[in-house]
Each structure stands twice: as C-alpha cells, then as structure tokens.
C-alpha cells in the first residue's frame, strides 16, 4: 500500500469516525430536532454549518477545476455563488426565519393559502435537491476512486452508506454539528496545499496575494497570470485571462447562480435552526466570512494547478511522467492517446493534435501531487473533498425527506399521522433518496459543477420569484404564484433536458435561445415566472386580509 493511501485511510477514517460519533451524540428524538435542530443552534456554529452545507463538491472539487480550464469564463461561478449568498442573507433569510416554518414548501403553502401551491413547491424542492445531490455523490465517487483505488461505483456506494448513517440517525441536529466539523476539515484541507504551493511558486504564503505576484526563478519568473497567458497561447489555447463566452451568456449564468442560491431549499432551511431573526442575520454574516475564505482562494488554486499541469506534461516522455499521472490514468479521469506514436505527450489547443484529455474535476485533487507536496497533504485534500461532498449531500437529503414526510404527508395527504410516524417516514424518504442519488452519481449527466449549475437554474426559475414576491408584494395571490412556478420550472427543465439529453449535438451558441446556454437559462425561467405570476395576479382576486396582514408583519423588524 502506498504512503498516500495509508495517509488517506488515516484521515478519512478519523474524519468519518468523528462525523458518526457526532451523529450518535446528537441523535434527533423529535421532529423539531430532526427538521431544524430544535431551533437553538449558536450563530457561529450555524454559520460554519451553513458554509459547509453551501460549499459542496462543486465548490471544493469542481470550481477551481473549471476556472483552471475556462480561465476568466470560469469566474461566473465565483461571482454568481458568492453574490447569491449575499442576496439570500440580506433579502430573504431574516424574513423567512421570522415566518417560522420548517421548510420552503411550508412558506409557499401558508403564504399562498393553497394546498396546490404547497404540492408544486414540494415537487420543485425534490427535483432541485435530487439534481444537486447527484453532483455530490459523483464528487464522492471521484475522490474514493482515486485515493482508495476503487472504482467510482464502489466509491459512490461508500459515500451513500456514510451519509445515510448520520443523516438518518441525527436529522438536522446531527447534520448541523457534523457540518461544523466538516467545515473545519474542508477549509483546512483546501488552504494548506494552497499556502504550500503559493510559497513554492511565488514565495508568498497568502494564495490570494500569490495569485497576483511574480513567480520564482524556478518557475520561469514573471507575473503568474502573464506567464499562464504566454504558455496557453504558445500551446494554441486561448489566453487564460481572456473570456470566450458572450457577455450576455456570462450575465445570464451569473444571474441564474445568484437567483438559484437565494432559492435553494437546503440553504434556506439553515436559517430556521437559530433561535431568533437577529441570530439568523448574524449567522448569515459569519457564513459569508467562512465561505469567502475558500472562494477568494479558488482563483489562485486554479492558476497554480493549470501552470503546474502544463509545465509537467506538455512534450514530456510518457514513460518518464511522475507517478501521479499513471495513478490518475487508472481512474480513467486522465487519458493519453499517442496519436503520432512519438511517445511524448502533446497537450495543445488543436483538438486534432491534442493527445491528452483531463477531467476538470480532478484539478484540485491532483494539484498537490502535481506540485510534489508531501503525501499527507495529498491525503488531507481527499478528506476535505469528501467533507464538502457529504456535508451538502446530507443537507439535500434532509430537504427531500422533510418535503416528503412533513410537507407532503403531514401537511397535505395524511394530517392524522403521529410525530413518531412522521419521523419514520422522514427516515424512509432519506433511504430512497440516497438510492436514487447514488444511481445518478454513478451515471452522471455532466461535470460536478455543471450538474450543480442546472440545480441552481431550476431553483431560480421556481422558488426565487415566489419567495421574493411572497415577502415584498402582499397583492401576490395563489393563482399567480402557482402559474409562475409551473411556467418557470417547466421552461427551464425542458431547455436543459433538450440541450443536454435529447439533442446535445445542438448545444452550441448558434442554436441556443438568444445565445443563452443551459447553465444560464434559469435567469430566463426566473423572468418568465415573475411575468406570469404578476400577470395572472392582476386578473384574479387579491389574497385574504389575514394573509396580507401576515405579509406586513413578516417585514417588520424583529428579534
């Protein structure tokens, strides 16, 4: 067994043991503890848990990988996700906390005084969460396949088993304190190699500053981004700092990620776990600081990884490549096709001549190995990636289970069930959800961040307008909200399914509506939802007086 594997087993074993011990210690004994951790979580702890819930495998594994390959075009993930969190924290979270319900379908159902609205919201919440959780299972599979040297299918099954144990046992109470531990693991695992590599390449220990610094003579000198631009252009790639996507597509993707963030059920539910509206605002501020630590580091990690990859593999003799290359090649996430038979790796921008295919999702995981960091750092990154994937997966699975047990059964179909029965149905729902998510983790529809972007588009097109109008426009009625959610969700889902599954060969700017990619179409869905809701609302009766009074009370300052 290799040294990396030994360290990996040690770190993953210790971290998993910690997560399971926390789940046993904080076992949920009531629906209130299972759904919202009893509503008594400290704002700092909730901020850490929110950050871990928010920073999924897409943030930890895939975001820097996308930026490393897309260059400036990859930054819309940074802008959209960070901006969206600010939007959520300032615009929605305190008001939803004051409303005081367990879930987003709870808010939709009660605000729009309609069982039908609740059912539409349940469907949207489950759909969004399933799409999102598939990306997390896929990320966990990639980590296990490389570092435990098992195939991706086995890796996904291991991840499913661990999440099932602590999500079913602890509910939101167990998940919250597990996510605090997972945040500590993932941020340490992300920052340590970033600091190491920044020191090696620029002599500066702060990656955010190293990103704009000069490289050491060993790395060719000159500023990092200038050097990266030159290498890219010499190999026939577009300059790293130049964008290739149209401005309107970048705008639409960024907006879809922002609106989607503010409509994500598994993030919104975190603000119901604190004791007051004031605590909700405070925990949102803490979470933003914790999230910003990783997000401001990601561009530097991306640039370091791309520079090291190009310097290491291009024109290198295949048999003389470092050991990490062959280990990753065994996972089939890097492939080399010696087209000209010269035994050298040609990594160039011309698809007809390029002999190397690199899965973008491995860049963060492989980065410490490419840079030649110690084996324990390599293993630490594996533990951090799993913490990111499994923490978000647990939060998403809880949303699915509460949507089924609380919103669908208790509040809609079977109001007579006891609390004990409701808790049992919640745990059964998690079990079924994990099986479905595991299947799609093994058979993913795209890169981790790409799959997650679809979830954000669906959340933006369904929930964001209904929540915002529900809080700030007391004239909005159930007919408008229901019609808007159905129109926005249906349009966005059809567009994504058509270009990704029915006719992927047509997924080019020439065939896209107004040049908007499937990743950005959620913004158009949001606009359609809003327009339909406001139009229908004007031609149908106003909400009852008590509902309008409730909306006014939600907006009053509270503690």
XYZ file of C-alpha atoms in Angstrom:
559
model
C 0.000 0.000 0.000
C 1.364 3.447 -0.954
C 2.130 6.168 1.561
C -0.667 8.331 0.088
C -3.153 5.502 0.611
C -2.053 4.999 4.222
C -2.448 8.708 4.989
C -5.804 8.738 3.155
C -7.169 5.814 5.167
C -5.995 7.551 8.351
C -7.534 10.974 7.586
C -10.763 9.617 6.124
C -11.110 7.069 8.936
C -10.616 9.727 11.627
C -12.960 12.242 9.960
C -15.693 9.659 9.299
C -15.382 8.396 12.878
C -15.827 11.980 14.095
C -18.931 12.530 11.922
C -20.576 9.309 13.087
C -19.723 9.995 16.754
C -21.348 13.435 16.462
C -24.450 11.868 14.875
C -24.769 9.414 17.776
C -24.183 12.167 20.353
C -26.792 14.467 18.783
C -29.406 11.888 17.825
C -32.738 13.550 16.991
C -35.562 12.499 19.270
C -38.346 14.695 17.863
C -39.441 16.120 14.512
C -38.417 19.599 15.718
C -34.856 18.339 16.295
C -34.893 16.260 13.093
C -36.059 19.144 10.875
C -34.486 22.277 12.422
C -32.137 21.014 15.195
C -34.543 22.275 17.870
C -34.068 25.888 16.683
C -31.283 26.575 19.198
C -28.016 26.474 17.219
C -25.471 29.235 18.032
C -24.967 31.733 15.134
C -21.225 30.942 14.783
C -21.877 27.190 14.673
C -24.755 27.767 12.275
C -22.501 29.968 10.125
C -19.946 27.139 9.870
C -22.670 24.570 9.180
C -24.197 26.837 6.514
C -20.788 27.281 4.887
C -20.227 23.512 4.817
C -23.769 22.939 3.533
C -23.209 25.601 0.893
C -19.659 24.665 -0.182
C -20.367 21.400 -1.890
C -18.207 19.171 -4.059
C -18.814 21.754 -6.784
C -17.099 24.450 -4.690
C -14.279 22.279 -3.348
C -13.531 19.988 -6.289
C -15.006 21.429 -9.434
C -14.995 25.223 -9.245
C -11.224 25.746 -9.317
C -11.009 22.986 -11.948
C -13.448 24.842 -14.172
C -11.603 28.134 -13.660
C -8.282 26.429 -14.473
C -9.630 25.322 -17.864
C -12.015 28.174 -18.676
C -9.855 30.985 -17.305
C -11.832 34.192 -16.970
C -15.002 32.473 -18.203
C -14.984 30.274 -15.096
C -15.307 33.234 -12.750
C -19.069 33.468 -13.164
C -19.267 30.555 -10.723
C -17.401 32.674 -8.178
C -19.470 35.798 -8.801
C -22.823 34.041 -9.021
C -22.474 31.807 -5.980
C -20.950 34.487 -3.729
C -23.326 37.225 -4.892
C -26.262 34.869 -4.494
C -25.372 34.161 -0.917
C -25.281 37.897 -0.153
C -28.686 38.206 -1.820
C -30.053 35.378 0.307
C -28.570 36.671 3.560
C -29.816 40.246 3.131
C -33.044 39.867 1.188
C -34.674 36.600 2.243
C -33.227 34.759 5.244
C -34.341 37.071 8.091
C -37.912 37.294 6.769
C -38.203 33.553 6.263
C -36.873 32.994 9.788
C -39.490 35.374 11.159
C -42.170 33.430 9.302
C -41.026 30.494 11.429
C -41.815 27.417 9.333
C -39.655 24.315 8.793
C -39.343 24.353 5.003
C -39.719 26.351 1.788
C -42.886 24.413 0.771
C -44.227 25.314 4.241
C -43.724 29.002 3.451
C -45.170 28.690 -0.072
C -48.187 26.684 1.133
C -49.088 29.012 4.007
C -48.202 32.300 2.300
C -50.271 31.403 -0.744
C -53.039 29.747 1.374
C -53.102 26.791 -1.001
C -52.544 23.052 -0.882
C -51.852 23.134 -4.627
C -49.094 25.724 -4.147
C -47.555 23.511 -1.450
C -47.615 20.467 -3.769
C -45.979 22.429 -6.619
C -43.299 23.636 -4.175
C -42.755 20.078 -2.900
C -42.222 18.831 -6.459
C -39.775 21.676 -7.211
C -37.868 21.173 -3.925
C -37.454 17.445 -4.505
C -36.426 17.938 -8.168
C -33.853 20.642 -7.372
C -32.418 18.671 -4.454
C -32.104 15.466 -6.478
C -30.244 17.204 -9.305
C -27.942 18.861 -6.767
C -27.275 15.743 -4.678
C -26.280 13.757 -7.796
C -23.311 16.100 -8.190
C -22.249 15.454 -4.589
C -22.363 11.670 -4.987
C -20.404 11.989 -8.220
C -17.758 14.062 -6.401
C -17.510 11.500 -3.592
C -17.104 8.723 -6.180
C -14.219 10.573 -7.879
C -12.377 11.009 -4.556
C -12.829 7.390 -3.468
C -11.852 6.025 -6.888
C -8.515 7.810 -6.816
C -7.430 7.749 -3.199
C -8.791 4.383 -2.089
C -8.075 2.931 -5.555
C -11.568 1.548 -6.027
C -13.848 2.111 -8.999
C -16.224 5.091 -8.979
C -19.273 2.858 -8.432
C -17.791 1.439 -5.217
C -16.782 4.945 -4.160
C -20.327 6.257 -4.563
C -21.714 3.316 -2.551
C -19.271 4.029 0.328
C -20.321 7.693 0.329
C -24.018 6.717 0.291
C -23.544 4.454 3.303
C -21.804 7.088 5.455
C -24.298 9.855 4.639
C -27.237 7.534 5.223
C -25.952 6.669 8.682
C -25.567 10.155 10.105
C -28.440 11.803 8.177
C -30.970 9.159 9.248
C -29.727 8.980 12.822
C -29.196 12.640 13.634
C -31.508 14.531 11.281
C -30.835 18.286 11.181
C -29.457 18.236 14.713
C -26.842 15.621 13.833
C -26.203 17.134 10.396
C -25.653 20.636 11.847
C -22.895 19.625 14.260
C -21.422 17.199 11.726
C -21.248 20.075 9.230
C -19.357 22.232 11.739
C -16.703 19.505 11.886
C -16.830 19.099 8.094
C -16.258 22.816 7.558
C -13.130 22.691 9.723
C -11.864 19.667 7.760
C -12.622 21.044 4.301
C -11.243 24.566 4.844
C -8.031 23.219 6.407
C -7.682 20.743 3.534
C -8.215 23.480 0.937
C -5.957 26.131 2.473
C -2.928 24.012 3.450
C -1.964 22.951 -0.112
C -2.861 26.414 -1.457
C -0.446 28.024 1.032
C 2.238 25.406 0.305
C 2.021 25.923 -3.472
C 1.835 29.713 -3.213
C 5.058 29.663 -1.177
C 6.764 27.347 -3.663
C 5.727 29.267 -6.782
C 5.742 32.903 -5.623
C 7.404 32.976 -2.194
C 4.193 34.450 -0.735
C 2.279 32.369 1.828
C -1.085 34.059 1.131
C -2.608 32.464 -2.021
C -4.858 35.466 -2.709
C -1.745 37.682 -2.938
C 0.371 34.999 -4.617
C -2.225 34.958 -7.411
C -1.075 38.450 -8.446
C 2.626 38.001 -7.625
C 5.750 37.202 -9.603
C 6.844 33.586 -9.962
C 10.161 32.426 -8.515
C 13.050 31.819 -10.984
C 12.461 28.034 -10.741
C 9.058 28.603 -12.339
C 10.348 30.940 -15.047
C 9.839 34.323 -13.349
C 7.360 36.989 -14.442
C 3.858 37.507 -13.118
C 1.799 34.335 -12.714
C -1.086 35.354 -14.983
C 1.231 36.751 -17.667
C 3.186 33.511 -17.606
C -0.016 31.477 -17.823
C -1.276 33.561 -20.751
C 2.021 33.044 -22.615
C 2.078 29.270 -22.017
C -1.563 28.966 -23.099
C -1.037 30.909 -26.313
C 2.191 29.058 -27.170
C 0.301 25.759 -26.949
C -2.572 27.048 -29.068
C -5.062 27.650 -26.247
C -6.918 30.933 -25.744
C -5.246 33.349 -23.325
C -6.145 32.393 -19.757
C -7.315 35.901 -18.829
C -9.484 36.367 -21.935
C -13.118 35.279 -21.979
C -14.587 33.262 -24.860
C -18.256 33.310 -23.881
C -20.591 36.081 -24.973
C -21.220 38.841 -22.450
C -24.938 38.128 -22.297
C -24.357 34.424 -21.584
C -21.946 35.281 -18.755
C -24.550 37.684 -17.369
C -27.343 35.110 -17.563
C -25.263 32.335 -15.957
C -24.122 34.640 -13.136
C -27.687 35.811 -12.506
C -29.034 32.222 -12.596
C -26.475 31.170 -9.976
C -27.345 34.204 -7.823
C -31.118 33.737 -8.003
C -30.710 29.979 -7.622
C -28.645 30.433 -4.464
C -31.379 32.563 -2.947
C -33.933 29.868 -3.756
C -32.074 26.751 -2.630
C -34.192 24.888 -0.045
C -31.257 23.213 1.731
C -29.550 26.581 2.374
C -32.741 28.431 3.357
C -33.641 25.761 5.925
C -30.398 26.502 7.800
C -31.830 29.844 8.940
C -34.657 28.061 10.760
C -32.145 26.349 13.084
C -31.190 29.521 15.031
C -33.255 30.899 17.941
C -34.174 34.343 16.526
C -34.323 36.650 13.496
C -31.300 38.543 14.809
C -29.367 35.280 15.124
C -30.335 34.446 11.518
C -28.746 37.708 10.317
C -25.633 37.137 12.462
C -25.157 33.542 11.304
C -25.539 34.694 7.667
C -22.699 37.186 8.190
C -20.466 34.533 9.776
C -21.231 32.111 6.948
C -20.221 34.721 4.362
C -16.812 35.116 6.040
C -16.325 31.342 6.195
C -17.379 30.937 2.551
C -15.227 33.858 1.389
C -12.097 32.191 2.747
C -12.408 29.362 0.193
C -13.906 31.384 -2.652
C -11.154 34.021 -2.661
C -8.556 31.231 -2.696
C -10.089 29.283 -5.620
C -8.758 31.509 -8.483
C -5.213 31.147 -7.124
C -5.583 27.362 -6.803
C -6.871 27.240 -10.391
C -3.952 29.247 -11.774
C -1.354 27.268 -9.793
C -2.849 23.946 -10.947
C -3.020 24.907 -14.633
C 0.552 26.258 -14.641
C 1.941 23.139 -12.963
C -0.021 20.803 -15.246
C 1.227 22.479 -18.425
C 4.816 22.623 -17.199
C 4.715 18.950 -16.150
C 3.013 17.098 -19.006
C 3.451 19.007 -22.244
C 6.019 17.381 -24.545
C 7.120 15.073 -21.725
C 8.163 11.478 -22.463
C 5.201 9.327 -21.416
C 7.291 6.696 -19.572
C 9.102 9.424 -17.619
C 5.971 11.143 -16.288
C 5.562 11.336 -12.480
C 3.762 8.531 -10.651
C 0.639 10.665 -10.016
C -0.116 10.708 -13.757
C -0.370 6.931 -14.003
C -2.401 6.678 -10.790
C -4.966 9.133 -12.147
C -4.826 7.414 -15.542
C -6.011 4.214 -13.833
C -9.197 6.042 -12.812
C -9.742 6.995 -16.491
C -10.077 10.642 -15.470
C -6.867 11.383 -17.417
C -6.371 9.678 -20.779
C -3.390 9.766 -23.142
C -3.737 8.824 -26.808
C -0.335 8.788 -28.562
C -1.648 9.758 -31.999
C 1.714 10.394 -33.650
C 3.480 7.467 -31.947
C 6.438 9.522 -30.696
C 5.973 8.546 -27.039
C 5.607 12.180 -25.974
C 2.513 13.876 -24.572
C 1.230 16.624 -26.853
C -1.039 18.859 -24.797
C -2.101 21.564 -27.260
C -5.148 23.630 -28.169
C -5.799 21.966 -31.534
C -8.271 19.081 -30.922
C -6.847 17.195 -33.921
C -3.357 17.190 -32.390
C -4.115 17.131 -28.655
C -3.259 13.737 -27.110
C -4.291 14.412 -23.515
C -7.800 14.513 -22.037
C -8.112 15.781 -18.457
C -11.350 15.639 -16.449
C -11.740 19.113 -14.944
C -12.991 17.699 -11.659
C -9.571 16.269 -10.763
C -7.567 19.508 -10.833
C -7.945 20.393 -7.143
C -7.451 16.780 -6.067
C -4.380 16.254 -8.259
C -2.899 19.712 -7.608
C -0.812 18.745 -4.519
C 0.577 15.699 -6.353
C 1.422 17.706 -9.478
C 3.245 20.256 -7.287
C 5.125 17.482 -5.455
C 3.736 18.210 -1.989
C 4.110 15.668 0.866
C 1.842 12.610 0.827
C -0.029 13.717 3.956
C -1.135 16.919 2.185
C -2.424 14.873 -0.765
C -4.448 12.696 1.614
C -5.722 15.741 3.513
C -7.242 17.118 0.294
C -9.077 13.819 -0.199
C -10.595 14.069 3.293
C -11.578 17.693 2.642
C -13.228 16.871 -0.679
C -15.285 14.130 0.951
C -16.292 16.508 3.764
C -17.512 19.021 1.161
C -19.449 16.438 -0.855
C -21.020 14.600 2.072
C -21.960 17.700 4.102
C -24.010 19.122 1.234
C -25.447 15.715 0.347
C -26.722 15.347 3.912
C -28.420 18.757 3.826
C -30.053 17.997 0.478
C -31.284 14.599 1.600
C -32.856 16.213 4.652
C -34.730 18.649 2.367
C -36.046 15.698 0.345
C -37.111 13.816 3.470
C -38.863 16.829 5.028
C -40.603 17.607 1.731
C -41.989 14.054 1.709
C -42.742 13.452 5.395
C -43.679 16.934 6.634
C -44.964 18.844 3.594
C -46.490 16.046 1.515
C -47.706 13.582 4.153
C -48.250 15.545 7.389
C -49.412 18.840 5.871
C -51.205 17.522 2.761
C -52.119 13.829 2.445
C -52.038 12.289 5.955
C -52.569 15.030 8.576
C -53.587 12.461 11.205
C -50.150 10.755 11.478
C -48.302 10.985 14.798
C -44.918 12.636 15.288
C -43.303 9.203 15.622
C -44.799 8.070 12.288
C -43.716 11.309 10.630
C -40.139 10.747 11.826
C -40.234 7.180 10.467
C -41.444 8.388 7.046
C -38.687 11.031 7.020
C -36.039 8.355 7.522
C -37.566 6.074 4.855
C -37.571 9.032 2.439
C -33.848 9.615 3.049
C -33.128 5.940 2.329
C -34.987 6.012 -1.006
C -33.444 9.374 -1.923
C -29.911 8.062 -1.309
C -30.509 5.102 -3.620
C -31.706 7.356 -6.456
C -28.916 9.898 -5.885
C -26.350 7.095 -5.856
C -27.557 5.855 -9.242
C -27.103 9.285 -10.807
C -23.770 9.717 -9.036
C -22.603 6.567 -10.834
C -24.177 7.690 -14.145
C -23.668 11.491 -14.028
C -25.082 13.831 -16.696
C -22.053 16.181 -16.668
C -19.201 17.671 -14.631
C -19.934 18.183 -10.942
C -20.193 21.979 -11.173
C -22.176 21.720 -14.416
C -24.753 19.392 -12.805
C -24.979 21.713 -9.805
C -25.471 24.719 -12.124
C -28.594 23.012 -13.511
C -29.954 22.679 -9.960
C -29.400 26.394 -9.403
C -31.217 27.222 -12.643
C -34.227 25.162 -11.574
C -34.232 26.745 -8.088
C -34.034 30.229 -9.602
C -36.884 29.602 -12.036
C -39.210 28.050 -9.453
C -38.620 29.391 -5.932
C -36.891 32.758 -6.164
C -39.788 34.824 -7.585
C -42.376 33.053 -5.394
C -40.368 33.776 -2.224
C -39.436 37.386 -3.095
C -42.961 38.315 -4.239
C -44.387 36.470 -1.233
C -42.361 38.658 1.132
C -42.420 42.035 -0.626
C -45.678 42.104 -2.614
C -48.747 41.454 -0.480
C -51.058 41.547 -3.547
C -49.436 38.391 -4.930
C -52.009 35.602 -4.755
C -52.022 31.818 -5.047
C -53.118 31.754 -8.707
C -50.192 33.924 -9.759
C -47.638 32.081 -7.643
C -48.713 28.618 -8.836
C -48.843 29.632 -12.519
C -45.450 31.370 -12.243
C -43.708 28.414 -10.574
C -45.089 25.937 -13.105
C -44.189 28.143 -16.086
C -40.655 28.978 -14.897
C -39.761 25.461 -13.796
C -41.224 23.779 -16.906
C -39.467 26.117 -19.327
C -36.077 25.777 -17.590
C -36.318 21.989 -17.179
C -37.315 21.477 -20.827
C -34.482 23.689 -22.094
C -31.852 21.859 -20.007
C -33.200 18.393 -20.877
C -33.419 19.217 -24.581
C -29.864 20.512 -24.993
C -28.204 18.095 -22.564
C -30.045 14.838 -23.231
C -32.335 14.993 -26.290
C -30.147 16.944 -28.731
C -26.705 17.532 -27.158
C -25.167 17.930 -30.634
C -27.188 21.156 -30.978
C -25.904 22.636 -27.712
C -23.983 25.484 -29.356
C -24.465 29.278 -29.195
C -25.963 29.186 -32.704
C -28.889 27.033 -31.503
C -29.362 28.453 -28.000
C -32.241 30.870 -27.355
C -30.738 34.390 -27.567
C -27.311 32.732 -27.191
C -28.075 31.642 -23.596
C -26.500 28.335 -22.522
C -28.367 25.674 -20.474
C -26.318 26.767 -17.417
C -27.758 30.287 -17.703
C -31.322 29.617 -18.808
C -32.547 29.703 -15.199
C -32.435 33.519 -15.421
C -34.872 33.446 -18.339
C -37.019 30.998 -16.335
C -36.981 33.457 -13.412
C -38.175 36.290 -15.669
C -40.916 34.079 -17.144
C -42.023 33.013 -13.656
C -42.183 36.649 -12.482
C -44.006 37.886 -15.598
C -46.605 35.091 -15.497
C -47.152 35.488 -11.741
C -47.668 39.267 -11.935
C -49.957 38.981 -14.970
C -52.195 36.249 -13.508
C -52.227 38.040 -10.163
C -53.732 41.164 -11.787
C -56.713 39.265 -13.218
C -57.553 37.162 -10.126
C -58.813 38.038 -6.619
C -56.454 39.550 -4.050
C -55.293 37.383 -1.119
C -57.463 37.360 2.040
C -56.938 40.200 4.518
C -55.278 37.935 7.100
C -52.665 36.844 4.536
C -51.910 40.452 3.594
C -51.620 41.330 7.280
C -49.224 38.392 7.794
C -47.007 39.663 4.938
C -46.844 43.116 6.539
C -45.857 41.581 9.881
C -43.081 39.490 8.288
C -41.464 42.687 7.020
C -41.488 44.453 10.386
C -38.110 44.498 12.207
C -37.908 41.604 14.650
C -35.550 39.856 17.042
